[in-house]
Coordinates of C-alpha atoms in Angstrom, one line a residue:
Chain A
M29 CA 20.7 80.5 88.0
I30 CA 18.6 82.1 85.2
R31 CA 20.8 80.6 82.5
V32 CA 20.5 77.0 83.8
T33 CA 17.7 76.6 86.4
L34 CA 15.1 78.5 84.4
P35 CA 15.5 76.6 81.1
V36 CA 15.6 73.3 83.1
L37 CA 12.4 74.2 85.0
L38 CA 10.6 75.3 81.9
T39 CA 11.7 72.1 80.1
S40 CA 10.4 70.0 83.0
V41 CA 7.0 71.7 83.2
V42 CA 6.4 71.6 79.4
G43 CA 7.7 68.0 79.2
F44 CA 5.5 66.7 81.9
L45 CA 2.5 68.6 80.5
L46 CA 3.0 67.0 77.0
V47 CA 3.4 63.5 78.5
A48 CA 0.2 64.1 80.5
A49 CA -1.6 65.4 77.4
F50 CA -1.2 62.1 75.7
F51 CA -2.9 60.2 78.5
F52 CA -5.5 62.7 79.8
R53 CA -8.3 63.8 77.5
G54 CA -8.7 67.1 79.4
L55 CA -5.3 68.2 78.4
N56 CA -5.6 67.4 74.7
R57 CA -5.5 71.1 73.7
V58 CA -2.2 71.5 75.5
N59 CA -0.4 69.4 72.9
S60 CA -1.7 71.4 69.9
D61 CA -1.3 74.7 71.7
L62 CA 2.3 74.1 72.6
S63 CA 3.0 72.9 69.1
E64 CA 1.7 76.3 67.9
Y65 CA 3.9 78.1 70.4
F66 CA 6.9 76.1 69.0
N67 CA 6.0 77.2 65.5
I68 CA 5.8 80.8 66.6
I69 CA 9.2 80.6 68.3
A70 CA 10.7 78.9 65.2
A71 CA 9.2 81.6 63.0
V72 CA 10.8 84.3 65.1
A73 CA 14.1 82.4 65.2
F74 CA 14.0 82.4 61.4
I75 CA 14.5 86.1 61.5
L76 CA 17.7 85.4 63.4
G77 CA 18.7 82.6 60.9
G78 CA 17.8 84.7 57.8
G79 CA 19.6 87.7 59.3
N80 CA 22.7 85.6 60.0
L81 CA 22.6 84.2 56.4
L82 CA 22.5 87.6 54.9
R83 CA 25.2 89.0 57.2
M84 CA 27.5 86.1 56.5
H85 CA 27.1 86.2 52.7
L86 CA 27.3 90.0 52.5
D87 CA 30.4 89.9 54.5
K88 CA 31.9 87.3 52.2
V89 CA 31.1 89.6 49.2
Q90 CA 32.5 92.6 50.8
R91 CA 35.8 90.9 51.7
R92 CA 36.0 89.2 48.3
R93 CA 36.5 85.8 50.0
P94 CA 36.9 82.7 47.8
G95 CA 33.5 81.9 46.2
W96 CA 32.1 85.3 46.8
T97 CA 30.3 85.3 43.5
Y98 CA 28.1 82.4 44.7
S99 CA 27.2 84.5 47.7
I100 CA 25.8 87.1 45.4
V101 CA 23.5 84.5 43.9
T102 CA 22.5 83.4 47.4
V103 CA 21.7 86.9 48.5
V104 CA 19.8 87.8 45.3
A105 CA 17.8 84.5 45.4
F106 CA 17.0 85.0 49.1
L107 CA 15.8 88.6 48.7
F108 CA 13.8 87.8 45.6
T109 CA 12.0 84.9 47.3
L110 CA 11.4 86.9 50.4
I111 CA 10.0 90.0 48.7
A112 CA 8.0 87.9 46.2
G113 CA 6.4 85.9 49.0
L114 CA 6.0 88.6 51.6
F115 CA 4.4 91.2 49.2
K116 CA 2.7 88.5 47.1
V117 CA 4.1 90.1 43.9
G118 CA 2.1 89.1 40.8
N119 CA -0.5 87.3 42.8
S120 CA -3.7 87.4 40.8
Q121 CA -5.8 87.2 44.1
G122 CA -4.0 90.1 45.7
W123 CA -3.0 90.3 49.3
T124 CA -5.7 87.9 50.5
G125 CA -4.7 85.1 48.1
P126 CA -2.4 82.2 48.9
V127 CA 1.3 82.8 48.6
E128 CA 1.7 80.0 46.1
A129 CA -1.2 81.2 43.8
Q130 CA -0.8 80.5 40.1
G131 CA 1.0 83.3 38.2
S132 CA 2.7 84.8 41.3
W133 CA 6.4 85.4 41.3
F134 CA 6.8 83.2 44.3
N135 CA 5.1 80.3 42.5
F136 CA 7.2 80.9 39.4
A137 CA 10.4 80.8 41.5
Y138 CA 9.3 77.7 43.2
D139 CA 8.2 75.8 40.1
A140 CA 10.7 77.0 37.6
M141 CA 13.8 77.2 39.7
F142 CA 13.6 75.7 43.1
N143 CA 11.9 72.4 42.2
P144 CA 14.2 71.5 39.3
L145 CA 17.3 72.3 41.5
Q146 CA 15.9 70.2 44.3
A147 CA 15.2 67.3 41.9
T148 CA 18.7 67.6 40.6
M149 CA 20.2 67.1 44.1
F150 CA 17.8 64.3 44.8
S151 CA 18.7 62.5 41.6
L152 CA 22.3 62.4 42.7
L153 CA 21.1 59.7 45.1
A154 CA 20.8 57.1 42.4
F155 CA 24.5 57.4 41.6
F156 CA 25.5 57.4 45.2
V157 CA 23.4 54.3 45.9
A158 CA 25.3 52.6 43.1
S159 CA 28.7 53.5 44.3
A160 CA 27.9 52.7 48.0
S161 CA 26.4 49.3 47.0
Y162 CA 29.5 48.5 44.9
R163 CA 31.7 49.0 48.0
A164 CA 29.3 47.4 50.5
F165 CA 28.4 44.3 48.6
R166 CA 31.8 42.8 48.0
A167 CA 32.0 39.1 48.9
R168 CA 35.0 39.5 51.3
N169 CA 33.8 37.1 53.9
V170 CA 30.7 34.9 54.8
E171 CA 28.7 37.8 56.3
A172 CA 29.4 40.1 53.3
T173 CA 28.5 37.3 50.9
L174 CA 25.2 36.8 52.7
L175 CA 24.5 40.5 52.4
L176 CA 25.4 40.4 48.7
V177 CA 23.0 37.5 48.0
A178 CA 20.2 39.1 50.0
A179 CA 20.7 42.4 48.3
L180 CA 20.7 40.7 44.9
I181 CA 17.5 38.9 45.6
I182 CA 15.8 42.0 46.8
L183 CA 17.0 44.1 43.9
L184 CA 15.8 41.5 41.4
G185 CA 12.6 40.8 43.3
R186 CA 11.6 44.5 43.1
T187 CA 11.9 44.5 39.3
F188 CA 10.2 42.6 36.5
V189 CA 13.4 40.6 36.0
G190 CA 12.9 38.6 39.2
A191 CA 9.5 37.4 38.2
F192 CA 10.7 36.7 34.6
L193 CA 13.7 34.6 35.8
T194 CA 11.7 32.3 38.0
S195 CA 8.4 32.2 36.1
W196 CA 9.2 28.6 35.0
L197 CA 9.0 27.3 38.6
P198 CA 6.1 24.9 39.1
Q199 CA 3.3 26.0 41.4
P200 CA 4.4 24.0 44.5
L201 CA 7.8 25.6 44.2
Q202 CA 6.5 29.2 43.6
F203 CA 7.5 30.1 47.2
L204 CA 11.1 30.0 45.8
S205 CA 10.4 32.6 43.1
I206 CA 12.6 35.7 43.5
P207 CA 9.7 38.1 44.2
N208 CA 8.5 35.8 47.0
L209 CA 11.9 35.3 48.4
S210 CA 12.4 39.1 48.3
N211 CA 9.1 39.6 50.2
W212 CA 10.1 37.0 52.7
I213 CA 13.5 38.6 53.4
M214 CA 11.8 42.0 53.8
S215 CA 8.9 40.9 56.0
T216 CA 10.7 38.3 58.2
V217 CA 14.5 38.6 58.4
N218 CA 14.7 42.4 57.8
L219 CA 11.7 43.2 59.9
A220 CA 13.0 41.2 62.9
G221 CA 16.3 43.1 62.8
A222 CA 14.6 46.4 62.2
R223 CA 12.2 45.8 65.2
A224 CA 15.1 45.1 67.5
I225 CA 16.6 48.4 66.5
I226 CA 13.3 50.2 66.8
I227 CA 12.7 48.9 70.4
G228 CA 16.2 50.1 71.3
I229 CA 15.5 53.5 69.8
G230 CA 12.1 53.7 71.6
L231 CA 13.8 53.0 74.9
G232 CA 16.6 55.5 74.1
V233 CA 14.0 58.2 73.3
I234 CA 12.1 57.5 76.6
S235 CA 15.4 57.6 78.5
T236 CA 16.7 60.8 76.9
S237 CA 13.3 62.5 77.3
L238 CA 13.2 61.6 81.0
K239 CA 16.8 62.8 81.6
I240 CA 16.1 66.1 79.9
I241 CA 12.7 66.6 81.6
L242 CA 14.2 65.9 85.0
G243 CA 17.3 68.1 84.3
I244 CA 19.7 65.1 84.6
E245 CA 20.9 65.6 81.1
R246 CA 22.1 69.2 80.7
S247 CA 24.7 68.8 78.0
Y248 CA 22.6 70.9 75.6
L249 CA 23.1 73.8 78.1
G250 CA 26.8 73.3 77.8
G251 CA 27.1 70.9 80.7
R252 CA 27.0 73.5 83.4
E253 CA 25.6 72.2 86.7
S254 CA 24.1 75.4 88.0
Chain B
M17 CA 20.9 50.3 97.5
R18 CA 19.9 51.8 100.9
Q19 CA 21.3 55.2 99.9
I20 CA 18.9 55.6 97.1
W21 CA 15.9 55.7 99.4
K22 CA 17.5 58.7 101.1
N23 CA 17.7 60.6 97.8
P24 CA 15.0 63.3 98.0
R25 CA 14.8 63.6 94.2
F26 CA 14.1 59.9 93.9
L27 CA 11.5 60.0 96.6
L28 CA 9.8 62.9 94.8
V29 CA 9.7 61.1 91.5
L30 CA 8.5 58.0 93.2
L31 CA 5.7 59.9 94.9
A32 CA 4.6 61.4 91.6
L33 CA 4.5 57.9 90.1
V34 CA 2.5 56.5 93.0
I35 CA 0.0 59.5 92.7
A36 CA -0.3 58.8 89.0
L37 CA -1.0 55.2 89.6
V38 CA -3.6 55.9 92.4
L39 CA -5.3 58.4 90.1
L40 CA -5.5 55.7 87.4
V41 CA -6.9 53.1 89.7
L42 CA -9.4 55.3 91.6
G43 CA -11.2 56.5 88.5
P44 CA -9.5 59.5 87.2
R45 CA -12.3 60.4 84.7
A46 CA -13.8 62.7 87.3
I47 CA -10.5 64.6 87.5
L48 CA -8.8 64.7 84.1
N49 CA -10.7 62.2 82.1
F50 CA -8.0 59.6 81.7
D51 CA -7.9 58.0 78.2
R52 CA -8.3 54.3 79.0
R53 CA -7.2 53.3 75.6
H54 CA -3.7 54.2 76.6
T55 CA -3.7 52.4 80.0
N56 CA -1.4 49.7 78.7
L57 CA 1.1 52.2 77.4
F58 CA 0.8 54.2 80.7
V59 CA 1.7 51.0 82.7
V60 CA 4.6 50.2 80.4
L61 CA 5.8 53.8 80.7
L62 CA 5.7 53.6 84.5
I63 CA 7.7 50.4 84.5
V64 CA 10.3 51.4 82.0
G65 CA 10.5 55.0 83.2
G66 CA 10.6 53.9 86.8
A67 CA 13.5 51.5 86.0
I68 CA 15.4 54.3 84.2
L69 CA 14.9 56.6 87.2
F70 CA 15.7 54.0 89.7
Y71 CA 19.1 53.1 88.1
T72 CA 19.8 56.8 87.5
F73 CA 19.4 57.8 91.1
R74 CA 21.1 54.6 92.2
A75 CA 24.1 55.6 90.2
Q76 CA 23.9 59.0 91.8
S77 CA 24.1 57.3 95.2
G78 CA 27.5 56.0 94.2
V79 CA 26.9 52.7 92.5
K80 CA 29.2 52.3 89.5
Y81 CA 28.0 50.8 86.2
F82 CA 30.0 49.4 83.3
I83 CA 29.4 50.6 79.8
R84 CA 30.7 48.5 76.9
K85 CA 33.1 50.0 74.4
I86 CA 31.3 51.6 71.5
A87 CA 33.7 51.8 68.6
G88 CA 32.0 54.7 66.9
I89 CA 32.1 57.0 70.0
A90 CA 35.6 56.0 70.9
A91 CA 36.6 57.0 67.3
I92 CA 35.4 60.6 67.8
E93 CA 38.5 61.6 69.7
E94 CA 40.8 59.9 67.3
A95 CA 39.0 61.5 64.3
I96 CA 39.4 65.0 65.9
G97 CA 43.1 64.2 66.5
R98 CA 43.4 63.4 62.9
A99 CA 41.8 66.7 61.8
T100 CA 44.3 68.5 64.1
E101 CA 47.3 66.7 62.6
M102 CA 46.1 67.5 59.1
G103 CA 45.2 71.1 59.9
R104 CA 41.7 70.6 58.4
P105 CA 38.3 71.4 59.9
V106 CA 35.9 69.1 61.7
L107 CA 32.4 69.2 60.1
Y108 CA 29.5 68.6 62.4
V109 CA 25.9 68.2 61.2
A110 CA 23.1 67.7 63.7
G111 CA 20.5 66.4 61.3
T112 CA 18.0 68.3 59.3
Q113 CA 15.2 68.5 61.8
D114 CA 14.2 71.1 64.4
L115 CA 14.6 71.0 68.1
D116 CA 11.2 69.3 68.6
N117 CA 12.9 66.1 67.4
V118 CA 14.6 64.2 70.2
Q119 CA 17.4 63.1 67.8
T120 CA 18.3 66.7 67.2
V121 CA 18.5 67.2 70.9
A122 CA 20.7 64.2 71.1
G123 CA 22.9 65.6 68.4
I124 CA 23.2 68.9 70.3
T125 CA 24.2 67.1 73.5
I126 CA 26.9 65.2 71.6
L127 CA 28.1 68.5 70.1
S128 CA 28.8 69.6 73.7
S129 CA 31.4 66.8 74.1
V130 CA 32.7 67.1 70.6
A131 CA 33.2 70.9 71.0
K132 CA 35.1 70.4 74.2
R133 CA 37.5 68.0 72.5
V134 CA 37.8 70.4 69.5
A135 CA 38.6 73.3 71.9
E136 CA 41.3 71.2 73.6
Y137 CA 42.9 70.2 70.3
D138 CA 42.5 73.7 68.9
V139 CA 41.0 72.6 65.6
H140 CA 38.4 74.4 63.5
L141 CA 34.8 73.2 64.0
E142 CA 32.3 74.0 61.3
M143 CA 28.6 73.4 61.8
P144 CA 26.0 74.4 59.2
T145 CA 22.4 74.0 60.5
S146 CA 19.2 73.7 58.6
R147 CA 17.1 75.3 61.4
S148 CA 17.5 78.7 63.0
L149 CA 16.6 77.3 66.5
V150 CA 19.3 74.6 66.1
M151 CA 21.8 77.3 65.2
T152 CA 21.1 79.4 68.3
T153 CA 21.1 76.4 70.6
A154 CA 24.2 74.9 69.1
R155 CA 26.0 78.2 69.5
E156 CA 25.2 78.4 73.2
T157 CA 26.2 74.7 73.7
A158 CA 29.5 75.1 71.9
K159 CA 30.2 78.4 73.6
E160 CA 29.7 76.8 77.0
A161 CA 31.8 73.8 75.9
Y162 CA 34.7 76.0 74.9
L163 CA 34.4 77.8 78.2
A164 CA 34.5 74.5 80.1
A165 CA 37.6 73.5 78.1
G166 CA 39.2 76.7 79.2
R167 CA 39.4 78.1 75.6
P168 CA 36.6 80.7 75.4
D169 CA 38.8 82.8 73.2
A170 CA 38.9 80.1 70.5
F171 CA 35.2 80.1 70.1
N172 CA 33.8 81.8 67.0
E173 CA 30.1 81.7 66.7
E174 CA 30.4 82.5 62.9
H175 CA 31.4 78.9 62.4
I176 CA 27.9 77.7 63.5
Y177 CA 25.4 79.1 61.1
Y178 CA 22.1 78.7 59.4
V179 CA 21.9 77.7 55.8
T180 CA 18.3 76.9 54.8
D181 CA 15.3 74.9 56.0
E182 CA 15.0 73.2 52.6
Q183 CA 16.3 69.7 52.7
F184 CA 18.2 69.6 49.4
G185 CA 19.2 73.2 49.5
F186 CA 21.0 72.3 52.7
V187 CA 22.5 69.2 51.1
A188 CA 23.8 71.3 48.2
Y189 CA 25.5 73.7 50.6
V190 CA 27.1 71.0 52.9
N191 CA 28.3 69.0 49.8
G192 CA 29.8 72.1 48.3
Y193 CA 31.5 72.9 51.6
M194 CA 32.9 69.3 51.8
V195 CA 34.3 69.4 48.3
R196 CA 35.8 72.9 48.6
Q197 CA 37.2 72.8 52.2
R198 CA 37.8 69.0 52.4
P199 CA 37.2 68.5 56.2
A200 CA 39.3 65.8 57.7
T201 CA 36.4 64.6 59.9
C202 CA 32.7 64.6 59.3
I203 CA 30.3 63.8 62.2
Y204 CA 26.6 63.4 61.5
M205 CA 24.5 63.0 64.6
G206 CA 20.7 63.5 64.4
A207 CA 17.7 62.9 62.2
F208 CA 18.5 62.3 58.6
F209 CA 16.4 61.3 55.6
A210 CA 17.4 61.0 51.9
E211 CA 20.4 63.2 52.4
S212 CA 22.2 60.6 54.6
L213 CA 23.8 58.8 51.7
I214 CA 24.5 62.0 49.7
F215 CA 26.5 63.3 52.7
A216 CA 28.2 60.0 53.5
E217 CA 29.3 59.3 49.9
T218 CA 30.6 62.9 49.4
G219 CA 32.5 62.6 52.6
H220 CA 33.9 59.3 51.5
S221 CA 35.0 60.8 48.1
I222 CA 37.1 63.4 49.9
G223 CA 38.7 60.8 52.2
A224 CA 37.3 62.2 55.4
V225 CA 36.9 60.0 58.5
Q226 CA 33.1 59.8 59.0
I227 CA 31.1 59.0 62.1
A228 CA 27.4 58.9 61.9
G229 CA 24.5 58.3 64.3
T230 CA 20.8 58.3 63.7
A231 CA 17.6 56.8 65.0
Q232 CA 16.1 56.7 61.6
P233 CA 16.0 52.9 60.9
Q234 CA 15.6 53.4 57.1
Q235 CA 18.8 55.6 56.9
L236 CA 21.0 53.3 59.0
P237 CA 22.0 51.0 56.1
F238 CA 23.2 54.0 54.1
F239 CA 25.4 55.2 56.9
V240 CA 26.7 51.7 57.6
A241 CA 27.6 51.3 54.0
A242 CA 29.4 54.6 53.5
C243 CA 30.7 55.8 56.9
D244 CA 33.7 54.5 58.9
Y245 CA 31.6 54.2 62.1
T246 CA 27.9 54.3 62.7
L247 CA 26.0 54.6 66.0
I248 CA 23.0 52.4 65.5
G249 CA 19.7 53.7 67.0
E250 CA 20.0 53.7 70.8
E251 CA 23.8 54.2 70.7
L252 CA 23.0 57.8 69.5
F253 CA 21.2 58.4 72.8
A254 CA 24.0 56.7 74.8
T255 CA 26.8 58.8 73.3
S256 CA 26.4 61.7 75.8
A257 CA 26.7 59.3 78.7
Y258 CA 29.7 57.5 77.2
L259 CA 31.6 60.7 76.4
S260 CA 30.9 62.4 79.7
Q261 CA 31.1 59.2 81.9
D262 CA 28.7 61.0 84.2
P263 CA 27.5 58.3 86.7
K264 CA 23.8 59.5 86.5
L265 CA 23.8 59.2 82.7
L266 CA 25.4 55.8 82.8
G267 CA 22.8 54.7 85.3
S268 CA 20.1 55.6 82.9
L269 CA 21.6 53.3 80.4
R270 CA 21.2 50.4 82.9
G271 CA 17.6 51.4 83.1
Q272 CA 17.3 51.1 79.3
D273 CA 18.8 47.6 79.6
F274 CA 16.1 46.7 82.0
G275 CA 13.5 47.9 79.5
K276 CA 15.2 45.8 76.8
A277 CA 15.1 42.7 79.1
F278 CA 11.4 43.5 79.8
A279 CA 10.7 43.6 76.0
M280 CA 12.7 40.5 75.3
L281 CA 10.8 38.6 78.0
F282 CA 7.4 39.4 76.6
I283 CA 8.6 38.8 73.0
L284 CA 9.8 35.4 74.0
L285 CA 6.6 34.7 75.9
G286 CA 4.4 35.9 73.0
S287 CA 6.4 33.8 70.5
I288 CA 6.1 30.6 72.6
L289 CA 2.4 31.2 73.2
A290 CA 1.6 32.0 69.5
T291 CA 3.5 28.9 68.4
L292 CA 1.9 26.6 70.9
A293 CA -1.6 28.0 70.0
L294 CA -0.9 27.3 66.4
L295 CA 0.4 23.8 67.0
T296 CA -2.2 22.7 69.5
Q297 CA -5.2 24.7 68.0
S298 CA -6.1 25.4 71.7
D299 CA -8.7 28.1 72.2
V300 CA -7.3 29.0 75.6
L301 CA -3.8 29.5 74.3
T302 CA -5.1 31.5 71.3
Q303 CA -7.0 33.8 73.6
L304 CA -4.1 34.1 75.9
S305 CA -1.8 34.9 73.0
H306 CA -4.2 37.6 71.7
W307 CA -4.6 39.1 75.2
L308 CA -0.8 39.3 75.5
Q309 CA -0.6 41.0 72.1
G310 CA -3.3 43.4 73.1
L311 CA -1.3 44.5 76.1
F312 CA 1.3 46.0 73.8
T313 CA -1.0 47.3 71.1
I314 CA -1.5 51.1 70.9
K315 CA -5.2 51.7 70.4
S316 CA -6.1 54.6 68.2
S317 CA -9.3 56.6 68.2

């Protein structure tokens, strides 16, 4: 009973309260307060997550499993960031200063190591977009050809090349210029399709939320009835 | 149809809806200060929510509903079977957001069905998470699923673990895992952002069968381009019903269809009115068109 009924009951009460908070001004604070509670729970859960991370990697190092040397890097980086941030090491403003103050070890780790690494991962996206586009935009049938043409117009329309290629068009035919065609595809054809998907998503969100609030959907509890 | 009126749960919900409506009509300011800017949204919520509940409880009363075949969901079992034959793991990623995002919750509910199949097929399930709360919830969900499949001994909570909250740190780990362990099946269900294409392209490069589902409209094209199957938007929320074939959950899908029909009706009506107003330059039609548009506009403060 405690493992299923109590979570379902709590979910129902909090869910209804949050829905009511959107419509009733008197309950406005409930929304922000419950969000704060969520942040507190998430922060406490981080101890669990961080602890799990440490345990997993230390175990890997101890047992010399494949790739254990990378685990050493993970553990050292984790502990360094944790200590530098928690004790505000090198922080010119002392304990009361912001954790990301200039000159602090935490700030150094973030700017000199974390940010470049993050940017490296992000920049991989450019290459992946190219390879995925190459596969997706092959004119195998009518639909794929339409997709290819639309993609080509949008790609050209978003760069200076599109405007350059159709700059010779006379004023009455300017609506056929690549940048204008690109805008039309995005704001009419694409938006119509996107809105249909968004309406479906909205209904799906309402339905899922209602099912969870009313305890109809319990799969997240492992599917146990009671 | 008659049976539904005998369902105490349905009557309770109906009573709550009627009370809410009465409160709204009688001047609720004195009680809770109803925000009248959201009246239109409140009425739409009552209609759509009421329809979803009606069909859910109707299904509970024994009425059967048909659900069309969704290729992406049907492929999940096949993909798990493939992983079993190849003796390689199944990778499951429930997005990069926390549990306050309904897509993550949908991802966890799908995990329940996936974990049951994985337990039955006796294949290795690997699930890195980017949030601690998702990790603890996913562990509980998978544990119960293994128990329901009669294989509690096969569950190892170490296979569901926390990596990092940072988006690209998580991406780096998952990509590294894919390239080193070469999972036979990769399932991505939840909220994804820029990482969607990085995951999907890496999965494609290792030859994995990939099934993705997200309600992030901007990320859908990436998944469609790079994955074998993609659950588009609302299909993500229908997966749990499809996999479990629970009549109550299937009934809620019928309610969603009612909501779609409701939206289509007003879109059509609005389009006709706006077109006629433009063609005839009639003030009455223009005002009517604006009024209709206002009915579905969210007014901010």
